[in-house]
Amino acid sequence: EAGVTQFPSHSVIEKGQTVTLRCDPISGHDNLYWYRRVMGKEIKFLLHFVKESKQDESGMPNNRFLAERTGGTYSTLKVQPAELEDSGVYFCASSQAGRWISYEQYFGPGTRLTVT
Amino acid sequence: TQLLEQSPQFLSIQEGENLTVYCNSSSVFSSLQWYRQEPGEGPVLLVTVVTGGEVKKLKRLTFQFGDARKDSSLHITAAQPGDTGLYLCAGELNAGGTSYGKLTFGQGTILTVHP
């Protein structure tokens, strides 16, 4: 069974540009999470999808970040326009269905974003 | 403000030594997890503890959840070079609420075991 995949693995963009990160969860996993690790800091929660709905987006830094999960399968995280402080590693994780219950999250390898 | 304080941040030891990594908080967690992360990969779950005072063992690794569910520790006995890596603790607050699955991470401990 394929694990969580993320694309691209690395992205280097200039300040002000737009970048879209993609996450493909494990097939059948309704829960999809986005996390981010900024250099020198801990991994922080960004948001949680249940199927195509945003369950919790309390960790989204600001309105330059837009996450979507059309059809409840893969998800995209767009940063527009990118700022220097957006640099970091963005992780996606998925877990099986189970409303109000937490199951093991499987993490993707992450996308390393560098904004110059 | 760091919700989960993990220590030490770096640990360099010789093969065969024992070590303990700590994760502390002033908040109560409904569960606490330990992950290991290799370079270029995402965190991989090692164990989940949910009951105060719970102790779980995974070969040479022993995980403990504090009685008050505010702290946890990871103890490795007779460390081997293959144990080298980044270890992360992560906790979940308010299980059963609308933010289920939302993990709060510690900063991580980079462990190096020298042959």
Short mmCIF file of C-alpha atoms in Angstrom, two decimals:
data_model
loop_
_atom_site.label_atom_id
_atom_site.label_comp_id
_atom_site.label_asym_id
_atom_site.label_seq_id
_atom_site.Cartn_x
_atom_site.Cartn_y
_atom_site.Cartn_z
CA GLU A 1 0.00 0.00 0.00
CA ALA A 2 1.36 3.39 -0.98
CA GLY A 3 2.07 5.83 1.79
CA VAL A 4 1.38 9.53 1.93
CA THR A 5 3.08 11.31 -0.94
CA GLN A 6 3.90 14.97 -1.30
CA PHE A 7 4.93 17.03 -4.28
CA PRO A 8 7.26 18.72 -4.85
CA SER A 9 9.93 17.53 -2.45
CA HIS A 10 11.69 20.87 -2.69
CA SER A 11 10.61 24.28 -3.92
CA VAL A 12 12.64 27.47 -4.11
CA ILE A 13 10.70 30.61 -4.96
CA GLU A 14 11.15 34.34 -4.65
CA LYS A 15 9.27 36.48 -2.24
CA GLY A 16 5.97 37.51 -3.74
CA GLN A 17 5.59 34.44 -5.92
CA THR A 18 2.96 31.74 -5.58
CA VAL A 19 3.58 28.11 -4.70
CA THR A 20 1.20 25.19 -4.53
CA LEU A 21 2.03 22.10 -2.51
CA ARG A 22 0.24 18.85 -3.08
CA CYS A 23 -0.49 15.94 -0.77
CA ASP A 24 -1.88 12.55 -1.72
CA PRO A 25 -3.07 10.72 1.39
CA ILE A 26 -3.29 6.99 1.85
CA SER A 27 -6.25 5.71 -0.13
CA GLY A 28 -9.39 5.59 1.96
CA HIS A 29 -8.12 7.94 4.67
CA ASP A 30 -10.77 10.55 5.35
CA ASN A 31 -8.63 12.64 7.68
CA LEU A 32 -5.90 14.78 6.18
CA TYR A 33 -3.68 17.11 8.18
CA TRP A 34 -1.17 19.78 7.21
CA TYR A 35 1.71 20.67 9.51
CA ARG A 36 4.70 22.95 9.12
CA ARG A 37 8.14 23.08 10.66
CA VAL A 38 9.92 26.39 10.50
CA MET A 39 13.69 26.19 11.06
CA GLY A 40 14.56 26.03 14.72
CA LYS A 41 10.96 25.56 15.77
CA GLU A 42 8.68 22.64 16.48
CA ILE A 43 6.30 21.09 13.97
CA LYS A 44 3.05 23.04 14.12
CA PHE A 45 -0.46 22.11 13.09
CA LEU A 46 -1.98 24.08 10.21
CA LEU A 47 -5.31 22.46 9.43
CA HIS A 48 -7.40 19.31 9.31
CA PHE A 49 -9.73 18.05 6.60
CA VAL A 50 -12.37 15.41 7.02
CA LYS A 51 -13.04 14.31 3.48
CA GLU A 52 -13.49 17.59 1.59
CA SER A 53 -14.52 19.67 4.61
CA LYS A 54 -12.25 21.79 6.77
CA GLN A 55 -12.67 20.43 10.28
CA ASP A 56 -10.15 22.72 11.95
CA GLU A 57 -8.10 25.49 10.34
CA SER A 58 -7.03 27.18 13.55
CA GLY A 59 -3.34 26.81 12.73
CA MET A 60 -3.38 28.61 9.39
CA PRO A 61 -1.01 31.58 9.76
CA ASN A 62 -2.92 34.11 7.65
CA ASN A 63 -5.03 34.55 4.55
CA ARG A 64 -2.05 34.07 2.24
CA PHE A 65 -2.51 30.36 2.83
CA LEU A 66 -5.32 28.51 1.08
CA ALA A 67 -5.92 24.78 1.47
CA GLU A 68 -8.31 22.74 -0.58
CA ARG A 69 -9.32 19.14 -0.81
CA THR A 70 -11.73 18.85 -3.67
CA GLY A 71 -13.46 15.49 -3.87
CA GLY A 72 -11.99 14.42 -0.59
CA THR A 73 -8.91 12.87 -2.12
CA TYR A 74 -5.69 14.82 -2.58
CA SER A 75 -5.16 18.21 -1.02
CA THR A 76 -3.34 21.34 -2.10
CA LEU A 77 -1.87 24.11 -0.01
CA LYS A 78 -1.29 27.36 -1.85
CA VAL A 79 0.80 30.21 -0.54
CA GLN A 80 0.16 33.49 -2.30
CA PRO A 81 2.11 35.72 -2.13
CA ALA A 82 4.96 33.92 -0.39
CA GLU A 83 6.96 35.71 2.30
CA LEU A 84 10.39 34.90 3.71
CA GLU A 85 8.91 33.60 6.97
CA ASP A 86 6.95 30.95 5.04
CA SER A 87 10.15 28.98 4.50
CA GLY A 88 10.12 25.60 6.18
CA VAL A 89 9.11 22.00 5.74
CA TYR A 90 5.44 21.34 5.14
CA PHE A 91 4.21 17.92 6.19
CA CYS A 92 0.98 16.23 5.28
CA ALA A 93 -0.47 13.36 7.29
CA SER A 94 -3.53 11.19 6.90
CA SER A 95 -5.48 8.85 9.12
CA GLN A 96 -8.41 6.55 8.69
CA ALA A 97 -12.02 7.54 9.18
CA GLY A 98 -13.43 7.86 12.66
CA ARG A 99 -15.30 10.94 13.66
CA TRP A 100 -14.23 12.38 16.99
CA ILE A 101 -11.69 9.59 17.38
CA SER A 102 -8.00 9.92 16.71
CA TYR A 103 -6.24 7.25 14.74
CA GLU A 104 -2.58 6.89 13.86
CA GLN A 105 -1.42 9.58 11.49
CA TYR A 106 0.86 8.60 8.65
CA PHE A 107 3.16 11.37 7.56
CA GLY A 108 4.45 12.18 4.13
CA PRO A 109 8.12 13.03 3.52
CA GLY A 110 7.40 16.73 3.48
CA THR A 111 7.96 19.57 1.05
CA ARG A 112 10.88 21.84 1.81
CA LEU A 113 9.92 25.37 0.82
CA THR A 114 12.54 28.07 0.57
CA VAL A 115 11.46 31.64 -0.07
CA THR A 116 14.31 33.95 -1.09
CA THR B 1 5.32 29.80 24.17
CA GLN B 2 6.18 26.13 23.80
CA LEU B 3 3.34 23.88 24.96
CA LEU B 4 5.50 20.75 25.00
CA GLU B 5 9.05 21.16 26.24
CA GLN B 6 11.29 18.39 25.02
CA SER B 7 14.77 17.82 26.39
CA PRO B 8 17.54 17.47 25.71
CA GLN B 9 17.65 18.92 22.21
CA PHE B 10 20.86 17.10 21.39
CA LEU B 11 22.25 13.88 22.79
CA SER B 12 25.54 12.29 21.77
CA ILE B 13 26.42 9.01 23.43
CA GLN B 14 28.47 5.86 22.98
CA GLU B 15 27.05 2.55 21.93
CA GLY B 16 25.83 0.58 24.91
CA GLU B 17 24.89 3.58 27.05
CA ASN B 18 21.40 4.27 28.32
CA LEU B 19 19.53 7.51 27.74
CA THR B 20 16.29 9.24 28.59
CA VAL B 21 14.42 11.91 26.66
CA TYR B 22 11.81 14.00 28.45
CA CYS B 23 8.68 15.75 27.33
CA ASN B 24 7.02 18.13 29.77
CA SER B 25 3.99 20.40 29.78
CA SER B 26 1.79 22.36 32.12
CA SER B 27 -1.21 21.13 30.12
CA VAL B 28 -2.99 17.82 30.37
CA PHE B 29 -2.92 15.69 27.25
CA SER B 30 -5.46 13.05 26.36
CA SER B 31 -2.72 11.08 24.65
CA LEU B 32 0.94 11.41 23.92
CA GLN B 33 2.87 9.95 21.07
CA TRP B 34 6.52 9.39 20.30
CA TYR B 35 7.83 9.55 16.76
CA ARG B 36 11.12 8.92 15.08
CA GLN B 37 12.10 10.88 12.00
CA GLU B 38 14.84 10.07 9.53
CA PRO B 39 16.38 12.67 7.19
CA GLY B 40 14.17 13.33 4.19
CA GLU B 41 11.24 11.45 5.65
CA GLY B 42 8.23 12.28 7.75
CA PRO B 43 7.80 11.30 11.39
CA VAL B 44 6.96 7.64 12.00
CA LEU B 45 4.90 6.69 15.02
CA LEU B 46 6.65 4.56 17.65
CA VAL B 47 4.04 4.43 20.39
CA THR B 48 0.92 6.10 21.78
CA VAL B 49 0.24 6.32 25.52
CA VAL B 50 -3.18 7.33 26.74
CA THR B 51 -3.50 6.39 30.42
CA GLY B 52 -1.80 8.28 33.24
CA GLY B 53 1.07 6.18 34.59
CA GLU B 54 1.08 3.95 31.55
CA VAL B 55 4.33 2.24 30.60
CA LYS B 56 4.91 0.70 27.20
CA LYS B 57 7.93 -1.21 25.99
CA LEU B 58 9.14 -1.63 22.47
CA LYS B 59 12.24 -3.82 22.51
CA ARG B 60 14.93 -1.62 24.13
CA LEU B 61 12.65 1.44 24.24
CA THR B 62 10.49 2.18 27.28
CA PHE B 63 7.84 4.88 27.15
CA GLN B 64 6.11 6.31 30.20
CA PHE B 65 3.17 8.68 30.55
CA GLY B 66 3.08 10.72 33.73
CA ASP B 67 0.34 10.11 36.27
CA ALA B 68 -1.14 13.54 35.62
CA ARG B 69 -0.77 13.13 31.84
CA LYS B 70 1.37 16.24 31.61
CA ASP B 71 4.71 14.61 30.92
CA SER B 72 6.28 11.63 29.25
CA SER B 73 9.66 10.03 28.87
CA LEU B 74 11.43 7.78 26.41
CA HIS B 75 14.18 5.59 27.77
CA ILE B 76 16.53 3.64 25.54
CA THR B 77 18.59 0.85 27.03
CA ALA B 78 21.94 -0.13 25.55
CA ALA B 79 21.73 2.31 22.66
CA GLN B 80 22.97 1.20 19.26
CA PRO B 81 24.13 3.23 16.26
CA GLY B 82 20.90 2.25 14.53
CA ASP B 83 19.01 4.28 17.14
CA THR B 84 20.52 7.47 15.74
CA GLY B 85 17.84 9.87 14.58
CA LEU B 86 15.38 12.58 15.54
CA TYR B 87 12.89 11.68 18.24
CA LEU B 88 9.73 13.72 18.64
CA CYS B 89 7.02 13.76 21.24
CA ALA B 90 3.57 14.96 20.30
CA GLY B 91 0.43 15.27 22.34
CA GLU B 92 -3.24 15.62 21.67
CA LEU B 93 -5.35 17.96 23.75
CA ASN B 94 -9.11 17.64 24.09
CA ALA B 95 -9.58 14.24 22.52
CA GLY B 96 -13.15 13.75 21.45
CA GLY B 97 -13.59 17.41 20.69
CA THR B 98 -13.88 19.01 17.31
CA SER B 99 -10.09 19.27 16.98
CA TYR B 100 -9.44 15.55 17.16
CA GLY B 101 -6.13 14.42 15.77
CA LYS B 102 -4.57 17.86 16.13
CA LEU B 103 -1.05 17.19 17.40
CA THR B 104 1.16 19.51 19.42
CA PHE B 105 4.82 18.66 18.96
CA GLY B 106 7.92 19.10 21.06
CA GLN B 107 11.02 20.50 19.39
CA GLY B 108 12.65 17.12 19.08
CA THR B 109 15.80 15.42 20.30
CA ILE B 110 18.61 14.66 17.89
CA LEU B 111 20.24 11.47 19.11
CA THR B 112 23.64 10.33 17.88
CA VAL B 113 24.97 6.97 19.00
CA HIS B 114 28.65 6.46 18.26
CA PRO B 115 30.02 2.94 17.62
#
